[in-house]
Amino acid sequence: MPKANPKRDIHRNMTVAEKRTVAAIRADVEARLPELMAKGRAARIRHDALLNAMKLLHDARVSKGMSLADVARLSGIDKARLSKLENDPHPNPTLDTLTRIAAALQSELSIVVSEAA
């Protein structure tokens, strides 16, 4: 039996059932769009807070003249992981990781809860 040609399958016409399924999915997404957009904005705010925390910890490390190796030794976090957290555009540190880095820098991590704007 010959292999299917994926390029040919991409351009085939959808069946009536497939068209109904796609239409239902589109309608569902359209109905949920405001909710999905709000979740996306909230995720972006959380992401920006993590970026800011990592930038502040990086700046503190540099201002104290400490190397990544120094922080790795004091925090118990692998040097490569620390480098990735400082340089990755999408860091995903845990609260424990942020706290350990701050402690290694003889700093304190503070979390402020306030009313949303």
PDB file of C-alpha atoms in Angstrom:
ATOM      1  CA  MET A   1       0.000   0.000   0.000  1.00  0.00           C
ATOM      2  CA  PRO A   2       1.518   3.395  -0.958  1.00  0.00           C
ATOM      3  CA  LYS A   3       2.212   5.964   1.752  1.00  0.00           C
ATOM      4  CA  ALA A   4      -0.178   8.885   2.060  1.00  0.00           C
ATOM      5  CA  ASN A   5       1.150  12.155   0.757  1.00  0.00           C
ATOM      6  CA  PRO A   6       0.848  14.688   3.634  1.00  0.00           C
ATOM      7  CA  LYS A   7       1.005  17.631   1.216  1.00  0.00           C
ATOM      8  CA  ARG A   8      -2.003  16.313  -0.657  1.00  0.00           C
ATOM      9  CA  ASP A   9      -3.921  15.708   2.585  1.00  0.00           C
ATOM     10  CA  ILE A  10      -3.452  19.327   3.657  1.00  0.00           C
ATOM     11  CA  HIS A  11      -5.433  20.634   0.704  1.00  0.00           C
ATOM     12  CA  ARG A  12      -8.256  18.123   0.664  1.00  0.00           C
ATOM     13  CA  ASN A  13     -11.820  19.315   1.161  1.00  0.00           C
ATOM     14  CA  MET A  14     -13.309  18.850   4.617  1.00  0.00           C
ATOM     15  CA  THR A  15     -16.245  16.570   5.098  1.00  0.00           C
ATOM     16  CA  VAL A  16     -19.559  18.006   6.296  1.00  0.00           C
ATOM     17  CA  ALA A  17     -18.903  16.542   9.752  1.00  0.00           C
ATOM     18  CA  GLU A  18     -15.429  18.122   9.879  1.00  0.00           C
ATOM     19  CA  LYS A  19     -16.871  21.490   8.835  1.00  0.00           C
ATOM     20  CA  ARG A  20     -19.457  21.269  11.637  1.00  0.00           C
ATOM     21  CA  THR A  21     -16.727  20.392  14.156  1.00  0.00           C
ATOM     22  CA  VAL A  22     -14.557  23.317  13.058  1.00  0.00           C
ATOM     23  CA  ALA A  23     -17.537  25.691  13.170  1.00  0.00           C
ATOM     24  CA  ALA A  24     -18.409  24.529  16.695  1.00  0.00           C
ATOM     25  CA  ILE A  25     -14.834  25.041  17.869  1.00  0.00           C
ATOM     26  CA  ARG A  26     -14.712  28.514  16.312  1.00  0.00           C
ATOM     27  CA  ALA A  27     -18.018  29.463  17.955  1.00  0.00           C
ATOM     28  CA  ASP A  28     -16.793  28.195  21.325  1.00  0.00           C
ATOM     29  CA  VAL A  29     -13.540  30.150  21.075  1.00  0.00           C
ATOM     30  CA  GLU A  30     -15.377  33.283  19.957  1.00  0.00           C
ATOM     31  CA  ALA A  31     -17.812  33.010  22.876  1.00  0.00           C
ATOM     32  CA  ARG A  32     -14.934  32.513  25.336  1.00  0.00           C
ATOM     33  CA  LEU A  33     -12.635  35.104  23.771  1.00  0.00           C
ATOM     34  CA  PRO A  34     -13.062  37.786  26.481  1.00  0.00           C
ATOM     35  CA  GLU A  35     -12.335  35.194  29.185  1.00  0.00           C
ATOM     36  CA  LEU A  36      -9.334  33.831  27.290  1.00  0.00           C
ATOM     37  CA  MET A  37      -7.978  37.336  26.695  1.00  0.00           C
ATOM     38  CA  ALA A  38      -8.350  38.186  30.406  1.00  0.00           C
ATOM     39  CA  LYS A  39      -6.479  35.011  31.352  1.00  0.00           C
ATOM     40  CA  GLY A  40      -3.748  35.930  28.895  1.00  0.00           C
ATOM     41  CA  ARG A  41      -3.416  39.430  30.360  1.00  0.00           C
ATOM     42  CA  ALA A  42      -3.253  37.989  33.900  1.00  0.00           C
ATOM     43  CA  ALA A  43      -0.581  35.508  32.823  1.00  0.00           C
ATOM     44  CA  ARG A  44       1.406  38.358  31.266  1.00  0.00           C
ATOM     45  CA  ILE A  45       1.245  40.330  34.527  1.00  0.00           C
ATOM     46  CA  ARG A  46       2.537  37.307  36.473  1.00  0.00           C
ATOM     47  CA  HIS A  47       5.271  36.763  33.890  1.00  0.00           C
ATOM     48  CA  ASP A  48       6.336  40.411  34.095  1.00  0.00           C
ATOM     49  CA  ALA A  49       6.489  40.149  37.910  1.00  0.00           C
ATOM     50  CA  LEU A  50       8.835  37.154  37.613  1.00  0.00           C
ATOM     51  CA  LEU A  51      10.984  39.007  35.073  1.00  0.00           C
ATOM     52  CA  ASN A  52      11.162  41.984  37.421  1.00  0.00           C
ATOM     53  CA  ALA A  53      12.082  39.803  40.421  1.00  0.00           C
ATOM     54  CA  MET A  54      14.848  38.091  38.457  1.00  0.00           C
ATOM     55  CA  LYS A  55      16.143  41.454  37.189  1.00  0.00           C
ATOM     56  CA  LEU A  56      16.239  42.856  40.728  1.00  0.00           C
ATOM     57  CA  LEU A  57      18.089  39.775  41.997  1.00  0.00           C
ATOM     58  CA  HIS A  58      20.528  39.971  39.061  1.00  0.00           C
ATOM     59  CA  ASP A  59      21.147  43.670  39.734  1.00  0.00           C
ATOM     60  CA  ALA A  60      21.704  42.931  43.441  1.00  0.00           C
ATOM     61  CA  ARG A  61      24.198  40.186  42.565  1.00  0.00           C
ATOM     62  CA  VAL A  62      26.132  42.458  40.200  1.00  0.00           C
ATOM     63  CA  SER A  63      26.116  45.415  42.621  1.00  0.00           C
ATOM     64  CA  LYS A  64      27.547  43.168  45.362  1.00  0.00           C
ATOM     65  CA  GLY A  65      30.252  41.956  42.987  1.00  0.00           C
ATOM     66  CA  MET A  66      29.134  38.353  43.288  1.00  0.00           C
ATOM     67  CA  SER A  67      29.528  35.810  40.513  1.00  0.00           C
ATOM     68  CA  LEU A  68      27.005  33.175  39.525  1.00  0.00           C
ATOM     69  CA  ALA A  69      29.376  30.638  41.089  1.00  0.00           C
ATOM     70  CA  ASP A  70      29.200  32.529  44.400  1.00  0.00           C
ATOM     71  CA  VAL A  71      25.406  32.533  44.369  1.00  0.00           C
ATOM     72  CA  ALA A  72      25.312  28.886  43.284  1.00  0.00           C
ATOM     73  CA  ARG A  73      27.545  27.888  46.202  1.00  0.00           C
ATOM     74  CA  LEU A  74      25.532  29.901  48.732  1.00  0.00           C
ATOM     75  CA  SER A  75      22.062  28.984  47.435  1.00  0.00           C
ATOM     76  CA  GLY A  76      22.636  25.375  46.440  1.00  0.00           C
ATOM     77  CA  ILE A  77      21.185  26.142  43.002  1.00  0.00           C
ATOM     78  CA  ASP A  78      23.155  24.965  39.983  1.00  0.00           C
ATOM     79  CA  LYS A  79      25.149  27.738  38.276  1.00  0.00           C
ATOM     80  CA  ALA A  80      23.693  26.832  34.869  1.00  0.00           C
ATOM     81  CA  ARG A  81      20.154  27.097  36.290  1.00  0.00           C
ATOM     82  CA  LEU A  82      20.944  30.510  37.791  1.00  0.00           C
ATOM     83  CA  SER A  83      22.328  31.704  34.467  1.00  0.00           C
ATOM     84  CA  LYS A  84      19.219  30.478  32.682  1.00  0.00           C
ATOM     85  CA  LEU A  85      16.951  32.237  35.188  1.00  0.00           C
ATOM     86  CA  GLU A  86      18.840  35.507  34.699  1.00  0.00           C
ATOM     87  CA  ASN A  87      18.988  35.316  30.905  1.00  0.00           C
ATOM     88  CA  ASP A  88      15.924  33.384  29.784  1.00  0.00           C
ATOM     89  CA  PRO A  89      13.164  35.667  28.471  1.00  0.00           C
ATOM     90  CA  HIS A  90      10.637  33.286  30.078  1.00  0.00           C
ATOM     91  CA  PRO A  91      12.017  32.324  33.482  1.00  0.00           C
ATOM     92  CA  ASN A  92       9.827  30.164  35.640  1.00  0.00           C
ATOM     93  CA  PRO A  93      11.395  30.217  39.105  1.00  0.00           C
ATOM     94  CA  THR A  94       9.566  28.890  42.111  1.00  0.00           C
ATOM     95  CA  LEU A  95       9.067  30.984  45.220  1.00  0.00           C
ATOM     96  CA  ASP A  96      11.598  28.727  46.942  1.00  0.00           C
ATOM     97  CA  THR A  97      14.179  29.439  44.211  1.00  0.00           C
ATOM     98  CA  LEU A  98      13.671  33.204  44.442  1.00  0.00           C
ATOM     99  CA  THR A  99      13.933  33.040  48.236  1.00  0.00           C
ATOM    100  CA  ARG A 100      17.148  30.997  48.100  1.00  0.00           C
ATOM    101  CA  ILE A 101      18.743  33.399  45.624  1.00  0.00           C
ATOM    102  CA  ALA A 102      17.744  36.382  47.757  1.00  0.00           C
ATOM    103  CA  ALA A 103      19.161  34.735  50.889  1.00  0.00           C
ATOM    104  CA  ALA A 104      22.447  34.017  49.061  1.00  0.00           C
ATOM    105  CA  LEU A 105      22.594  37.738  48.247  1.00  0.00           C
ATOM    106  CA  GLN A 106      21.896  38.586  51.899  1.00  0.00           C
ATOM    107  CA  SER A 107      18.645  40.126  50.745  1.00  0.00           C
ATOM    108  CA  GLU A 108      15.042  39.481  51.580  1.00  0.00           C
ATOM    109  CA  LEU A 109      12.289  38.592  49.173  1.00  0.00           C
ATOM    110  CA  SER A 110       9.067  40.481  49.870  1.00  0.00           C
ATOM    111  CA  ILE A 111       5.684  39.854  48.340  1.00  0.00           C
ATOM    112  CA  VAL A 112       3.230  42.714  48.309  1.00  0.00           C
ATOM    113  CA  VAL A 113      -0.475  42.102  47.929  1.00  0.00           C
ATOM    114  CA  SER A 114      -2.467  45.127  46.796  1.00  0.00           C
ATOM    115  CA  GLU A 115      -5.711  45.953  45.080  1.00  0.00           C
ATOM    116  CA  ALA A 116      -5.599  45.574  41.329  1.00  0.00           C
ATOM    117  CA  ALA A 117      -5.695  48.775  39.319  1.00  0.00           C
TER     118      ALA A 117
END
